[in-house]
PDB file of C-alpha atoms and ligand atoms in Angstrom:
ATOM      1  CA  MET A 170      18.810  -4.398  -8.137  1.00  0.00           C
ATOM      2  CA  ASN A 171      17.392  -3.679  -4.724  1.00  0.00           C
ATOM      3  CA  ALA A 172      17.850  -0.876  -2.253  1.00  0.00           C
ATOM      4  CA  LEU A 173      17.086  -0.272   1.386  1.00  0.00           C
ATOM      5  CA  VAL A 174      15.869   3.202   2.325  1.00  0.00           C
ATOM      6  CA  ILE A 175      16.292   3.886   6.057  1.00  0.00           C
ATOM      7  CA  ILE A 176      13.904   6.619   7.110  1.00  0.00           C
ATOM      8  CA  ASP A 177      14.540   9.086   9.929  1.00  0.00           C
ATOM      9  CA  VAL A 178      16.335   6.825  12.445  1.00  0.00           C
ATOM     10  CA  GLN A 179      17.190   9.931  14.442  1.00  0.00           C
ATOM     11  CA  ASN A 180      17.504  10.610  18.161  1.00  0.00           C
ATOM     12  CA  ASP A 181      14.432  12.836  18.389  1.00  0.00           C
ATOM     13  CA  PHE A 182      12.262   9.929  17.172  1.00  0.00           C
ATOM     14  CA  MET A 183      13.629   7.594  19.851  1.00  0.00           C
ATOM     15  CA  PRO A 184      11.712   7.171  23.136  1.00  0.00           C
ATOM     16  CA  TYR A 185      14.250   9.518  24.776  1.00  0.00           C
ATOM     17  CA  GLY A 186      13.775  12.184  22.066  1.00  0.00           C
ATOM     18  CA  SER A 187      11.390  15.106  21.704  1.00  0.00           C
ATOM     19  CA  LEU A 188       8.999  13.239  19.366  1.00  0.00           C
ATOM     20  CA  GLY A 189       9.586   9.748  20.663  1.00  0.00           C
ATOM     21  CA  VAL A 190       8.198   6.722  18.842  1.00  0.00           C
ATOM     22  CA  PRO A 191       7.395   3.872  21.261  1.00  0.00           C
ATOM     23  CA  ASP A 192      10.078   1.162  21.141  1.00  0.00           C
ATOM     24  CA  GLY A 193      11.885   3.041  18.346  1.00  0.00           C
ATOM     25  CA  GLN A 194      15.333   1.972  19.522  1.00  0.00           C
ATOM     26  CA  SER A 195      14.569  -1.712  18.951  1.00  0.00           C
ATOM     27  CA  ILE A 196      14.641  -1.308  15.162  1.00  0.00           C
ATOM     28  CA  VAL A 197      18.322  -0.350  15.123  1.00  0.00           C
ATOM     29  CA  PRO A 198      19.817  -3.874  15.448  1.00  0.00           C
ATOM     30  CA  VAL A 199      17.297  -5.168  12.894  1.00  0.00           C
ATOM     31  CA  ILE A 200      18.284  -2.491  10.366  1.00  0.00           C
ATOM     32  CA  ASN A 201      21.956  -3.233  10.966  1.00  0.00           C
ATOM     33  CA  LYS A 202      21.341  -6.955  10.430  1.00  0.00           C
ATOM     34  CA  ILE A 203      19.561  -6.576   7.079  1.00  0.00           C
ATOM     35  CA  GLN A 204      21.798  -3.986   5.426  1.00  0.00           C
ATOM     36  CA  PRO A 205      24.161  -6.602   3.900  1.00  0.00           C
ATOM     37  CA  TYR A 206      21.284  -8.043   1.827  1.00  0.00           C
ATOM     38  CA  TYR A 207      20.986  -4.935  -0.326  1.00  0.00           C
ATOM     39  CA  ASP A 208      22.829  -3.693  -3.393  1.00  0.00           C
ATOM     40  CA  LEU A 209      22.405  -0.108  -2.178  1.00  0.00           C
ATOM     41  CA  VAL A 210      21.580   1.453   1.189  1.00  0.00           C
ATOM     42  CA  VAL A 211      20.519   5.071   1.596  1.00  0.00           C
ATOM     43  CA  ALA A 212      18.944   7.027   4.445  1.00  0.00           C
ATOM     44  CA  THR A 213      16.780  10.066   4.998  1.00  0.00           C
ATOM     45  CA  GLN A 214      16.949  12.620   7.776  1.00  0.00           C
ATOM     46  CA  ASP A 215      14.174  14.927   8.900  1.00  0.00           C
ATOM     47  CA  TRP A 216      16.167  18.174   8.881  1.00  0.00           C
ATOM     48  CA  HIS A 217      14.227  21.224   9.977  1.00  0.00           C
ATOM     49  CA  PRO A 218      15.268  24.846  10.443  1.00  0.00           C
ATOM     50  CA  GLN A 219      14.614  25.867  14.039  1.00  0.00           C
ATOM     51  CA  ASP A 220      11.587  27.988  13.119  1.00  0.00           C
ATOM     52  CA  HIS A 221       9.878  25.259  11.081  1.00  0.00           C
ATOM     53  CA  ILE A 222       6.161  25.731  10.439  1.00  0.00           C
ATOM     54  CA  SER A 223       5.329  22.247  11.804  1.00  0.00           C
ATOM     55  CA  PHE A 224       6.571  23.168  15.292  1.00  0.00           C
ATOM     56  CA  ALA A 225       3.772  23.991  17.764  1.00  0.00           C
ATOM     57  CA  SER A 226       6.179  26.485  19.343  1.00  0.00           C
ATOM     58  CA  LYS A 227       5.811  28.635  16.188  1.00  0.00           C
ATOM     59  CA  HIS A 228       2.054  29.009  16.709  1.00  0.00           C
ATOM     60  CA  PRO A 229       1.062  30.983  19.817  1.00  0.00           C
ATOM     61  CA  GLY A 230      -1.693  29.266  21.801  1.00  0.00           C
ATOM     62  CA  LYS A 231      -1.170  25.903  20.094  1.00  0.00           C
ATOM     63  CA  LYS A 232       0.173  22.719  21.634  1.00  0.00           C
ATOM     64  CA  PRO A 233       1.990  19.757  20.126  1.00  0.00           C
ATOM     65  CA  PHE A 234      -0.396  17.365  18.324  1.00  0.00           C
ATOM     66  CA  ASP A 235      -2.973  20.129  17.679  1.00  0.00           C
ATOM     67  CA  ASN A 236      -4.125  20.345  14.060  1.00  0.00           C
ATOM     68  CA  ILE A 237      -4.190  23.555  12.041  1.00  0.00           C
ATOM     69  CA  GLU A 238      -5.076  24.428   8.481  1.00  0.00           C
ATOM     70  CA  LEU A 239      -2.026  25.321   6.470  1.00  0.00           C
ATOM     71  CA  ALA A 240      -2.252  26.362   2.804  1.00  0.00           C
ATOM     72  CA  GLY A 241      -5.595  24.576   2.526  1.00  0.00           C
ATOM     73  CA  SER A 242      -4.429  21.287   4.060  1.00  0.00           C
ATOM     74  CA  ASN A 243      -4.356  19.839   7.539  1.00  0.00           C
ATOM     75  CA  GLN A 244      -1.066  20.182   9.398  1.00  0.00           C
ATOM     76  CA  VAL A 245      -0.326  18.379  12.659  1.00  0.00           C
ATOM     77  CA  LEU A 246       1.782  20.505  14.984  1.00  0.00           C
ATOM     78  CA  TRP A 247       4.738  18.680  16.492  1.00  0.00           C
ATOM     79  CA  PRO A 248       7.117  19.290  19.348  1.00  0.00           C
ATOM     80  CA  ASP A 249      10.336  20.898  18.071  1.00  0.00           C
ATOM     81  CA  HIS A 250      12.315  18.019  16.551  1.00  0.00           C
ATOM     82  CA  CYS A 251      15.224  17.221  14.240  1.00  0.00           C
ATOM     83  CA  VAL A 252      16.550  20.765  14.145  1.00  0.00           C
ATOM     84  CA  GLN A 253      19.433  20.930  11.664  1.00  0.00           C
ATOM     85  CA  GLY A 254      22.768  20.131  13.270  1.00  0.00           C
ATOM     86  CA  THR A 255      21.418  19.328  16.742  1.00  0.00           C
ATOM     87  CA  GLU A 256      21.957  16.071  18.645  1.00  0.00           C
ATOM     88  CA  GLY A 257      18.269  15.251  18.160  1.00  0.00           C
ATOM     89  CA  ALA A 258      18.729  15.309  14.385  1.00  0.00           C
ATOM     90  CA  MET A 259      21.660  12.881  14.431  1.00  0.00           C
ATOM     91  CA  PHE A 260      21.190   9.216  13.617  1.00  0.00           C
ATOM     92  CA  HIS A 261      20.792   6.855  16.591  1.00  0.00           C
ATOM     93  CA  PRO A 262      24.395   6.295  17.706  1.00  0.00           C
ATOM     94  CA  ASP A 263      24.204   2.521  17.107  1.00  0.00           C
ATOM     95  CA  LEU A 264      22.871   2.763  13.562  1.00  0.00           C
ATOM     96  CA  GLU A 265      25.406   1.293  11.148  1.00  0.00           C
ATOM     97  CA  THR A 266      26.112   4.142   8.711  1.00  0.00           C
ATOM     98  CA  ARG A 267      29.203   2.894   6.865  1.00  0.00           C
ATOM     99  CA  LYS A 268      27.141   1.380   4.031  1.00  0.00           C
ATOM    100  CA  LEU A 269      25.089   4.529   3.428  1.00  0.00           C
ATOM    101  CA  ALA A 270      25.758   5.656  -0.142  1.00  0.00           C
ATOM    102  CA  ALA A 271      23.758   8.863   0.294  1.00  0.00           C
ATOM    103  CA  ILE A 272      21.652  10.741   2.802  1.00  0.00           C
ATOM    104  CA  PHE A 273      18.563  12.619   1.634  1.00  0.00           C
ATOM    105  CA  ARG A 274      17.416  15.458   3.864  1.00  0.00           C
ATOM    106  CA  LYS A 275      13.885  16.776   3.966  1.00  0.00           C
ATOM    107  CA  GLY A 276      11.726  19.339   5.731  1.00  0.00           C
ATOM    108  CA  MET A 277      14.278  22.089   5.140  1.00  0.00           C
ATOM    109  CA  ASP A 278      11.821  24.661   3.763  1.00  0.00           C
ATOM    110  CA  PRO A 279      10.645  26.611   6.856  1.00  0.00           C
ATOM    111  CA  GLN A 280       7.127  26.916   5.407  1.00  0.00           C
ATOM    112  CA  VAL A 281       6.455  23.364   4.207  1.00  0.00           C
ATOM    113  CA  ASP A 282       6.468  20.006   5.996  1.00  0.00           C
ATOM    114  CA  SER A 283       7.864  16.923   4.303  1.00  0.00           C
ATOM    115  CA  TYR A 284       6.999  13.444   5.510  1.00  0.00           C
ATOM    116  CA  SER A 285       7.987  11.535   2.386  1.00  0.00           C
ATOM    117  CA  GLY A 286      11.601  10.977   1.451  1.00  0.00           C
ATOM    118  CA  PHE A 287      10.655  11.726  -2.162  1.00  0.00           C
ATOM    119  CA  TYR A 288       8.517  14.900  -2.095  1.00  0.00           C
ATOM    120  CA  ASP A 289       7.357  17.603   0.293  1.00  0.00           C
ATOM    121  CA  ASN A 290       3.789  17.433   1.595  1.00  0.00           C
ATOM    122  CA  ARG A 291       2.530  19.672  -1.224  1.00  0.00           C
ATOM    123  CA  HIS A 292       4.180  17.370  -3.745  1.00  0.00           C
ATOM    124  CA  LEU A 293       5.979  20.286  -5.379  1.00  0.00           C
ATOM    125  CA  ILE A 294       9.637  19.823  -4.477  1.00  0.00           C
ATOM    126  CA  SER A 295      11.534  16.564  -5.056  1.00  0.00           C
ATOM    127  CA  THR A 296      14.490  15.451  -2.939  1.00  0.00           C
ATOM    128  CA  GLY A 297      15.926  13.696  -6.000  1.00  0.00           C
ATOM    129  CA  LEU A 298      15.587  10.259  -4.391  1.00  0.00           C
ATOM    130  CA  ALA A 299      13.492   8.763  -7.224  1.00  0.00           C
ATOM    131  CA  GLY A 300      15.942   9.895  -9.894  1.00  0.00           C
ATOM    132  CA  TYR A 301      18.881   8.726  -7.815  1.00  0.00           C
ATOM    133  CA  LEU A 302      17.449   5.237  -7.363  1.00  0.00           C
ATOM    134  CA  ARG A 303      16.595   4.959 -11.073  1.00  0.00           C
ATOM    135  CA  ASP A 304      20.028   6.164 -12.062  1.00  0.00           C
ATOM    136  CA  LYS A 305      21.491   3.398  -9.874  1.00  0.00           C
ATOM    137  CA  GLY A 306      19.368   0.785 -11.693  1.00  0.00           C
ATOM    138  CA  ILE A 307      17.165   0.074  -8.672  1.00  0.00           C
ATOM    139  CA  SER A 308      13.628  -1.220  -9.225  1.00  0.00           C
ATOM    140  CA  ASP A 309      12.945  -3.014  -5.932  1.00  0.00           C
ATOM    141  CA  VAL A 310      12.981  -0.745  -2.891  1.00  0.00           C
ATOM    142  CA  HIS A 311      12.599  -1.787   0.736  1.00  0.00           C
ATOM    143  CA  PHE A 312      11.721   0.704   3.452  1.00  0.00           C
ATOM    144  CA  CYS A 313      12.245   0.806   7.202  1.00  0.00           C
ATOM    145  CA  GLY A 314      12.592   3.365   9.964  1.00  0.00           C
ATOM    146  CA  LEU A 315      10.417   5.833  11.855  1.00  0.00           C
ATOM    147  CA  ALA A 316       7.612   6.379  11.999  1.00  0.00           C
ATOM    148  CA  SER A 317       5.815   3.645  10.039  1.00  0.00           C
ATOM    149  CA  ASP A 318       2.486   5.504  10.113  1.00  0.00           C
ATOM    150  CA  ILE A 319       3.958   8.866   9.060  1.00  0.00           C
ATOM    151  CA  CYS A 320       7.223   9.295   7.190  1.00  0.00           C
ATOM    152  CA  VAL A 321       7.665   5.642   6.210  1.00  0.00           C
ATOM    153  CA  TYR A 322       4.056   5.441   5.006  1.00  0.00           C
ATOM    154  CA  PHE A 323       4.234   8.635   2.925  1.00  0.00           C
ATOM    155  CA  THR A 324       7.559   7.589   1.441  1.00  0.00           C
ATOM    156  CA  ILE A 325       6.143   4.213   0.410  1.00  0.00           C
ATOM    157  CA  ARG A 326       3.113   5.857  -1.200  1.00  0.00           C
ATOM    158  CA  ASP A 327       5.388   8.006  -3.327  1.00  0.00           C
ATOM    159  CA  ALA A 328       7.565   5.000  -4.191  1.00  0.00           C
ATOM    160  CA  VAL A 329       4.522   3.181  -5.571  1.00  0.00           C
ATOM    161  CA  MET A 330       3.489   6.288  -7.492  1.00  0.00           C
ATOM    162  CA  GLU A 331       7.010   6.480  -8.944  1.00  0.00           C
ATOM    163  CA  GLY A 332       6.681   2.909 -10.205  1.00  0.00           C
ATOM    164  CA  PHE A 333       9.039   1.135  -7.812  1.00  0.00           C
ATOM    165  CA  SER A 334       8.260  -2.239  -6.309  1.00  0.00           C
ATOM    166  CA  ALA A 335       7.898  -1.339  -2.614  1.00  0.00           C
ATOM    167  CA  THR A 336       8.360  -3.488   0.484  1.00  0.00           C
ATOM    168  CA  LEU A 337       7.989  -2.469   4.120  1.00  0.00           C
ATOM    169  CA  VAL A 338      10.286  -4.298   6.533  1.00  0.00           C
ATOM    170  CA  GLU A 339       7.858  -4.248   9.398  1.00  0.00           C
ATOM    171  CA  ASP A 340      10.074  -5.213  12.332  1.00  0.00           C
ATOM    172  CA  ALA A 341      12.653  -2.636  11.191  1.00  0.00           C
ATOM    173  CA  SER A 342       9.989   0.077  11.615  1.00  0.00           C
ATOM    174  CA  ARG A 343       7.746   1.311  14.430  1.00  0.00           C
ATOM    175  CA  PRO A 344       4.609   3.483  14.342  1.00  0.00           C
ATOM    176  CA  LEU A 345       3.853   6.529  16.446  1.00  0.00           C
ATOM    177  CA  ASN A 346       0.232   5.360  16.607  1.00  0.00           C
ATOM    178  CA  ALA A 347      -0.312   1.599  16.371  1.00  0.00           C
ATOM    179  CA  GLU A 348      -4.019   1.857  15.517  1.00  0.00           C
ATOM    180  CA  THR A 349      -3.442   4.258  12.652  1.00  0.00           C
ATOM    181  CA  PHE A 350      -0.726   1.990  11.363  1.00  0.00           C
ATOM    182  CA  GLU A 351      -3.062  -1.036  11.216  1.00  0.00           C
ATOM    183  CA  ILE A 352      -5.385   0.933   8.925  1.00  0.00           C
ATOM    184  CA  LEU A 353      -2.511   2.186   6.764  1.00  0.00           C
ATOM    185  CA  LYS A 354      -1.115  -1.338   6.473  1.00  0.00           C
ATOM    186  CA  LYS A 355      -4.323  -2.460   4.791  1.00  0.00           C
ATOM    187  CA  GLU A 356      -4.189   0.550   2.504  1.00  0.00           C
ATOM    188  CA  MET A 357      -0.578  -0.206   1.568  1.00  0.00           C
ATOM    189  CA  LYS A 358      -1.372  -3.859   0.839  1.00  0.00           C
ATOM    190  CA  GLY A 359      -4.178  -2.631  -1.409  1.00  0.00           C
ATOM    191  CA  MET A 360      -1.634  -0.564  -3.338  1.00  0.00           C
ATOM    192  CA  GLY A 361       0.531  -3.656  -3.902  1.00  0.00           C
ATOM    193  CA  VAL A 362       3.079  -2.941  -1.172  1.00  0.00           C
ATOM    194  CA  LYS A 363       4.696  -6.062   0.256  1.00  0.00           C
ATOM    195  CA  ILE A 364       5.029  -6.230   4.029  1.00  0.00           C
ATOM    196  CA  TYR A 365       7.604  -8.635   5.450  1.00  0.00           C
ATOM    197  CA  THR A 366       9.497  -9.143   8.649  1.00  0.00           C
ATOM    198  CA  SER A 367      13.273  -9.293   8.392  1.00  0.00           C
ATOM    199  CA  GLU A 368      13.575 -13.065   8.825  1.00  0.00           C
ATOM    200  CA  TYR A 369      11.712 -13.665   5.552  1.00  0.00           C
ATOM    201  CA  LEU A 370      13.798 -11.326   3.445  1.00  0.00           C
ATOM    202  CA  ASN A 371      16.366 -13.941   2.399  1.00  0.00           C
ATOM    203  CA  PHE A 372      13.579 -15.913   0.718  1.00  0.00           C
ATOM    204  CA  VAL A 373      12.379 -13.001  -1.341  1.00  0.00           C
ATOM    205  CA  SER A 374      14.062 -12.903  -4.678  1.00  0.00           C
ATOM    206  CA  GLU A 375      12.621 -10.710  -7.356  1.00  0.00           C
TER     207      GLU A 375
HETATM  208  C1  VGL B 959       8.041  12.491  11.260  1.00  0.00           C
HETATM  209  C2  VGL B 959       6.424  13.782  12.267  1.00  0.00           C
HETATM  210  C3  VGL B 959       7.110  14.936  11.928  1.00  0.00           C
HETATM  211  C4  VGL B 959       8.532  11.110  10.899  1.00  0.00           C
HETATM  212  C5  VGL B 959       8.730  13.631  10.892  1.00  0.00           C
HETATM  213  O1  VGL B 959       9.748  10.946  10.627  1.00  0.00           O
HETATM  214  O2  VGL B 959       7.711  10.162  10.897  1.00  0.00           O
HETATM  215  N1  VGL B 959       6.887  12.580  11.933  1.00  0.00           N
HETATM  216  N2  VGL B 959       8.251  14.844  11.243  1.00  0.00           N
HETATM  217 ZN1   ZN B 960       9.467  16.585  11.026  1.00  0.00          ZN
END
């Protein structure tokens, strides 16, 4: 059984949003096109309280994209984004949501960031996504969404660690930083992640 996990296809990650990913809107028709190929479709939403620690606005003297040390790790500071219940946190209005069996929300702890759809950045708190997918009999998981070099990448890493077969649907994803993504792509391939574009998916049967 296979599943598609749609990551953070939210207004604030669109070029018109507060943390816009270049060309982000162009993934929406691709994601809508591929959904029928999957046994199960779920989505994640970045879902921050308005005083979230990852917001530069919380740190006097800091600007978006500055780095700080937080609990012994590096934390990138972001523009305010995906605040719970705001328009920016809603899915792109053209995203097909009728097939979504569940929505997993992350980044809700004001003190901890959460890029992966499975665990927070300290790897302490689970969203329940791994258990949910296993309970549904899913072994083959495909990923798409925004941004391919941040939340999609960290989600895929955790999927591999959890023992799922992981595939990135590359044209249904876009990176914030294209150069970083090229490096991470090699790393993902090294971990056994498959990277396909949507037109090849029909030929992949596992
Ligand atoms: C994301 C930065 C901060 C993402 C979320 O969805 O890739 N990036 N929060
Ligand atoms: Zn965030």
